Coordinates of N, CA and C in Angstrom, one line a residue:
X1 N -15.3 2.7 1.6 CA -14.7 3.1 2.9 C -15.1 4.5 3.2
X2 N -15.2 4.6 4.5 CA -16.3 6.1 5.1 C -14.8 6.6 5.1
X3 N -14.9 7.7 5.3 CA -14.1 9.3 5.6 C -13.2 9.1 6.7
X4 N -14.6 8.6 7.6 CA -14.1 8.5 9.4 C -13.4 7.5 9.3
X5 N -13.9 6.5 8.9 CA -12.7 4.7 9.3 C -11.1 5.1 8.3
X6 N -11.3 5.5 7.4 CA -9.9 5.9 6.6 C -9.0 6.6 7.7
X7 N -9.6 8.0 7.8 CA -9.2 8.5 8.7 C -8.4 8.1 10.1
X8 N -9.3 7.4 10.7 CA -9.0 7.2 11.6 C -7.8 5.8 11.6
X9 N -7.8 5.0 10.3 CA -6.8 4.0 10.4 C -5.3 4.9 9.4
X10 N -5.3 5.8 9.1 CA -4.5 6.5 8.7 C -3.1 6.4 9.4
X11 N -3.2 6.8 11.1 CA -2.3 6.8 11.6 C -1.5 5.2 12.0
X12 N -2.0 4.5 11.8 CA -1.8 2.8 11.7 C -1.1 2.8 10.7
X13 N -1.2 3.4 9.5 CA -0.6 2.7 8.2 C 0.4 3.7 8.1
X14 N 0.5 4.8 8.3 CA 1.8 5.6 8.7 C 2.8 4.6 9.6
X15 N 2.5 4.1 10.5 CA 3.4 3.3 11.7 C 3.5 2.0 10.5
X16 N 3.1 1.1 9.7 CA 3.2 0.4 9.6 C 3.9 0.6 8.3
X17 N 3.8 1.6 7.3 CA 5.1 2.3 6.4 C 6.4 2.7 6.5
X18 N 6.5 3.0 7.8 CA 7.5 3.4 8.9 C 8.5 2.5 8.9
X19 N 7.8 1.3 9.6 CA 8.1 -0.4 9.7 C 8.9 -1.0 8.6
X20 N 7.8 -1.3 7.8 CA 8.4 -1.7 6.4 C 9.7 -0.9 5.6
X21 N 9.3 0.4 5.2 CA 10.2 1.2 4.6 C 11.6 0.8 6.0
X22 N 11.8 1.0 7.2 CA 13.1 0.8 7.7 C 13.5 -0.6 7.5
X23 N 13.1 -1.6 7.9 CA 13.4 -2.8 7.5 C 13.6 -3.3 6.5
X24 N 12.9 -3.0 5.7 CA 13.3 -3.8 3.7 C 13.0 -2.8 2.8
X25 N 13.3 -1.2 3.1 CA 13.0 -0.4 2.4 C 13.9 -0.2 0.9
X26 N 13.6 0.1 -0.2 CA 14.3 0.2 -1.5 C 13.6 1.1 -2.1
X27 N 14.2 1.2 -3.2 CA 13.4 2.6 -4.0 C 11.9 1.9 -4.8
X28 N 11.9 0.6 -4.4 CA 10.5 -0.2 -4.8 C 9.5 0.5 -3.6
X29 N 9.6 0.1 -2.7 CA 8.8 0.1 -1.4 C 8.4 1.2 -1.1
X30 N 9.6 2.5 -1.4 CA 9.3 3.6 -1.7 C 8.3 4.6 -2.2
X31 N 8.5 3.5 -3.3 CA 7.3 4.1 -4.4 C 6.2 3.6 -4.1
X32 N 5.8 2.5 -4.0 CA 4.5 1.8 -3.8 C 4.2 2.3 -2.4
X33 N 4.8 2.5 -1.6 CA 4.5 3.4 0.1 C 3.6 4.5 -0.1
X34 N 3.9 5.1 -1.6 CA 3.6 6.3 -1.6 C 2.6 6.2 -2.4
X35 N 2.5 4.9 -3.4 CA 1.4 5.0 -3.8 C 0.1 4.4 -3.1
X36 N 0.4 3.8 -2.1 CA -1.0 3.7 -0.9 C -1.2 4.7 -0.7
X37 N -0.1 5.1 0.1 CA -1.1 6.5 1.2 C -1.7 7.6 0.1
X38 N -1.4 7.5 -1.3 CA -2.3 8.1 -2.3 C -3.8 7.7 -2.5
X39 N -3.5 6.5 -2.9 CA -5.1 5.2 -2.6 C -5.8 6.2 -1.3
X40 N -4.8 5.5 -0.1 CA -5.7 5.5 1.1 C -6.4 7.3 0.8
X41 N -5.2 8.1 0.8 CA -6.2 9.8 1.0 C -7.5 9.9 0.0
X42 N -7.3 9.2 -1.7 CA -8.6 9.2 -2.5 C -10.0 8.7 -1.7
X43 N -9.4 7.8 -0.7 CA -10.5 7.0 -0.3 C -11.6 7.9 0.7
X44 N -10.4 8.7 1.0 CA -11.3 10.0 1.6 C -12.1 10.7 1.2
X45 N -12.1 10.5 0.2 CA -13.3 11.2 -1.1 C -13.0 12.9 -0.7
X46 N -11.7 13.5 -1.1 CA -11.8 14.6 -1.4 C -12.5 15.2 -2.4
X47 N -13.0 14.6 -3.6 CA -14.0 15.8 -3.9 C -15.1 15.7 -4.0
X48 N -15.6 15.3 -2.8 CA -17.6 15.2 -2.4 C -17.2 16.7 -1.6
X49 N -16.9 17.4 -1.6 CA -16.9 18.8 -0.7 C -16.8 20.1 -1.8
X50 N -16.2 19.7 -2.9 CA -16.6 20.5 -4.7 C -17.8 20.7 -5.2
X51 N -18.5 22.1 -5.1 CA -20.1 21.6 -5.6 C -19.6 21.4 -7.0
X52 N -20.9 20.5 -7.0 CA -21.2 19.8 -9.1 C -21.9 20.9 -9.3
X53 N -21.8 20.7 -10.5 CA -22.8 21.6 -11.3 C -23.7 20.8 -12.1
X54 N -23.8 19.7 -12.2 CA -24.6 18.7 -12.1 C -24.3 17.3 -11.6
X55 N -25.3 16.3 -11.9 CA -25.8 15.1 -10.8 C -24.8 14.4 -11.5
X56 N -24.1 15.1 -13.4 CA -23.9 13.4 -13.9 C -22.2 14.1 -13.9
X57 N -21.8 15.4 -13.8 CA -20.4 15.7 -13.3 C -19.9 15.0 -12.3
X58 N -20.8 14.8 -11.2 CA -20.2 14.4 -9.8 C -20.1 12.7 -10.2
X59 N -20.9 12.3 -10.6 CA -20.8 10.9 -11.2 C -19.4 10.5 -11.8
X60 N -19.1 11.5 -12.8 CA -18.0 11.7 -13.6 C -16.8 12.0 -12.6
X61 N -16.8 12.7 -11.4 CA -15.6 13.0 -10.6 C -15.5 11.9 -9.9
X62 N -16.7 10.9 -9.4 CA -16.3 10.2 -8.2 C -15.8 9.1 -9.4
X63 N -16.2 8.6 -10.3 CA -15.6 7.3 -11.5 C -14.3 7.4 -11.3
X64 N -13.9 8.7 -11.8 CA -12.4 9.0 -11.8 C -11.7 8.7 -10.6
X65 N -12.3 9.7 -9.7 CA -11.9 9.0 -8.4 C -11.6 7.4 -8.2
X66 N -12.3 6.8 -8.1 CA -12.4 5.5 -7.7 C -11.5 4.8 -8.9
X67 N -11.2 5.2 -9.8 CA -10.3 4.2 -11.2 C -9.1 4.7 -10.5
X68 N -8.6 6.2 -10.3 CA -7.0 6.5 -9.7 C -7.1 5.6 -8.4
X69 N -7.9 5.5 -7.4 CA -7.4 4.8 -6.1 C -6.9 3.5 -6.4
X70 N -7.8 2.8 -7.2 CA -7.8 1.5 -8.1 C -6.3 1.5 -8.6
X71 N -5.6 1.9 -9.4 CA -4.6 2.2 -9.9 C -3.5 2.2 -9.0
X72 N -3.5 3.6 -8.3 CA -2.8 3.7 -7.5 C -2.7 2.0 -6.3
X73 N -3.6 1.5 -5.8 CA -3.5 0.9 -4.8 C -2.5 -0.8 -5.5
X74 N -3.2 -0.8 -6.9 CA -2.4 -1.9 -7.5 C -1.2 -1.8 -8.0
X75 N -1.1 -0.8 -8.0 CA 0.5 0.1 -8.7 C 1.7 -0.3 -6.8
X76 N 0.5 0.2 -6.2 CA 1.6 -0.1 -4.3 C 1.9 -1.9 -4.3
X77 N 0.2 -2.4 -4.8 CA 0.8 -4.2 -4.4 C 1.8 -4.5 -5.0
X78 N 1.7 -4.5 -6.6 CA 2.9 -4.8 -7.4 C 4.3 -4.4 -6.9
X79 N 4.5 -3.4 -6.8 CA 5.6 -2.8 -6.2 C 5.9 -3.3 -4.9
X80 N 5.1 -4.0 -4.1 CA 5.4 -4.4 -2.8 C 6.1 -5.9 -3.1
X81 N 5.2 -7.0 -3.8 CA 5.1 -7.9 -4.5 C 6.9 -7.2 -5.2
X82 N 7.4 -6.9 -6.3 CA 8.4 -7.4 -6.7 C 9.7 -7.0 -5.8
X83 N 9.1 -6.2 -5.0 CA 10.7 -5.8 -4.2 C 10.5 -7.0 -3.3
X84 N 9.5 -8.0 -2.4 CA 10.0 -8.8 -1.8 C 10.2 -9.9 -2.6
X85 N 9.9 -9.9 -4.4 CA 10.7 -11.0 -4.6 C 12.2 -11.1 -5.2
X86 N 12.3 -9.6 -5.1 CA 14.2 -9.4 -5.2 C 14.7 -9.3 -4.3
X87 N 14.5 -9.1 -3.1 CA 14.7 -9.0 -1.5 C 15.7 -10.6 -1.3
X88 N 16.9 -10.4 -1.0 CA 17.4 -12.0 -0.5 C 17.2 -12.6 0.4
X89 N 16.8 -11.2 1.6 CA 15.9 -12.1 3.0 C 14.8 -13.1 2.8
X90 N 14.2 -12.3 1.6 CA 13.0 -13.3 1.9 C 12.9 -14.4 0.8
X91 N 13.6 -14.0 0.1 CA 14.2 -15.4 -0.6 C 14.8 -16.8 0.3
X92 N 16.1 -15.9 1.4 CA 16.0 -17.0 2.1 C 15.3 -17.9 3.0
X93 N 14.3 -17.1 3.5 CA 13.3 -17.8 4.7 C 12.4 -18.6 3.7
X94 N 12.0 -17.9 2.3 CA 11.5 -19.4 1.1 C 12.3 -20.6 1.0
X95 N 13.4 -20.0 0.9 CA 14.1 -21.6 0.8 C 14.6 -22.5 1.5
X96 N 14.8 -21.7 3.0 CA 15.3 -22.5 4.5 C 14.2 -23.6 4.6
X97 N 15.1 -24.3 5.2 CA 14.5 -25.9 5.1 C 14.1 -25.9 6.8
X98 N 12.6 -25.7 6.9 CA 12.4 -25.9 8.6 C 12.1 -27.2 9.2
X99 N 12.9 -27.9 10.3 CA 13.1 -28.6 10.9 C 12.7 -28.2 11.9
X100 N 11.2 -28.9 12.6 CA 10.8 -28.6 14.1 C 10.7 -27.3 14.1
X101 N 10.9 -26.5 15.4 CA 11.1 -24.8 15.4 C 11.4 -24.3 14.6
X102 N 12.4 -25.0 14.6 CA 13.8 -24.1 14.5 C 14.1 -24.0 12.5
X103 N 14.3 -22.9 11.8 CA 14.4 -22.8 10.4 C 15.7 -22.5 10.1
X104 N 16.8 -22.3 11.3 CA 17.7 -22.0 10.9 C 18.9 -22.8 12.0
X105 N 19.9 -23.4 11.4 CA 20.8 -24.0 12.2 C 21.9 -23.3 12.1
X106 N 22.7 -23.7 13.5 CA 23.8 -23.4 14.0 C 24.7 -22.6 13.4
X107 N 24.6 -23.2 11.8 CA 26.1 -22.7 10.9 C 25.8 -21.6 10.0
X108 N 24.3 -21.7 10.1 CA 23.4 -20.3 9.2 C 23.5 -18.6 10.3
X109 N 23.6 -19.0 11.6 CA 23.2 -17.7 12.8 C 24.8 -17.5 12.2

């Protein structure tokens, strides 16, 4: 991922953190929220702007790099992943039985 496209989808995933964290937010979502926008800023490749002092240092900082975004990014799914399977909303919309449209009857509103 380039500098510019991160960048520039940055402000999308702020809005859509926003979203989630108000609607099913918990101290799961929390954490994993925070470990994306970690992911996403690595992706920025903050340290291609550090001179190396050599060709096989920078090799060595971008590995690192790229293992924490790794990390970090699976550290946010899982955490997204177990809070919506302790979440009871979404437990219920698994287990509503949909009929035609409609997934929820009269006696459930």
């Amino acid at each position: 991922v380039s500098a510019s496209s991160a960048l520039m989808a940055f402000p999308f995933i702020i809005q859509l953190v926003v979203v989630i964290q108000s609607t099913v937010g918990n101290t799961m979502t929390l954490i994993g929220v925070i470990s994306l926008l970690i992911a996403i800023s690595l992706s920025l490749k903050p340290l291609a702007y550090l001179k190396p002092t050599s060709t096989n240092a920078l090799q060595q900082a971008e590995a690192k790099r790229q293992l924490a975004r790794i990390l970090f990014f699976l550290v946010a799914v899982s955490l997204f992943i177990a809070s919506a399977a302790s979440n009871s909303f979404a437990w219920s919309i698994f287990e509503a039985k949909c009929t035609g449209a409609s997934c929820f009857s009269a006696e459930d509103i």
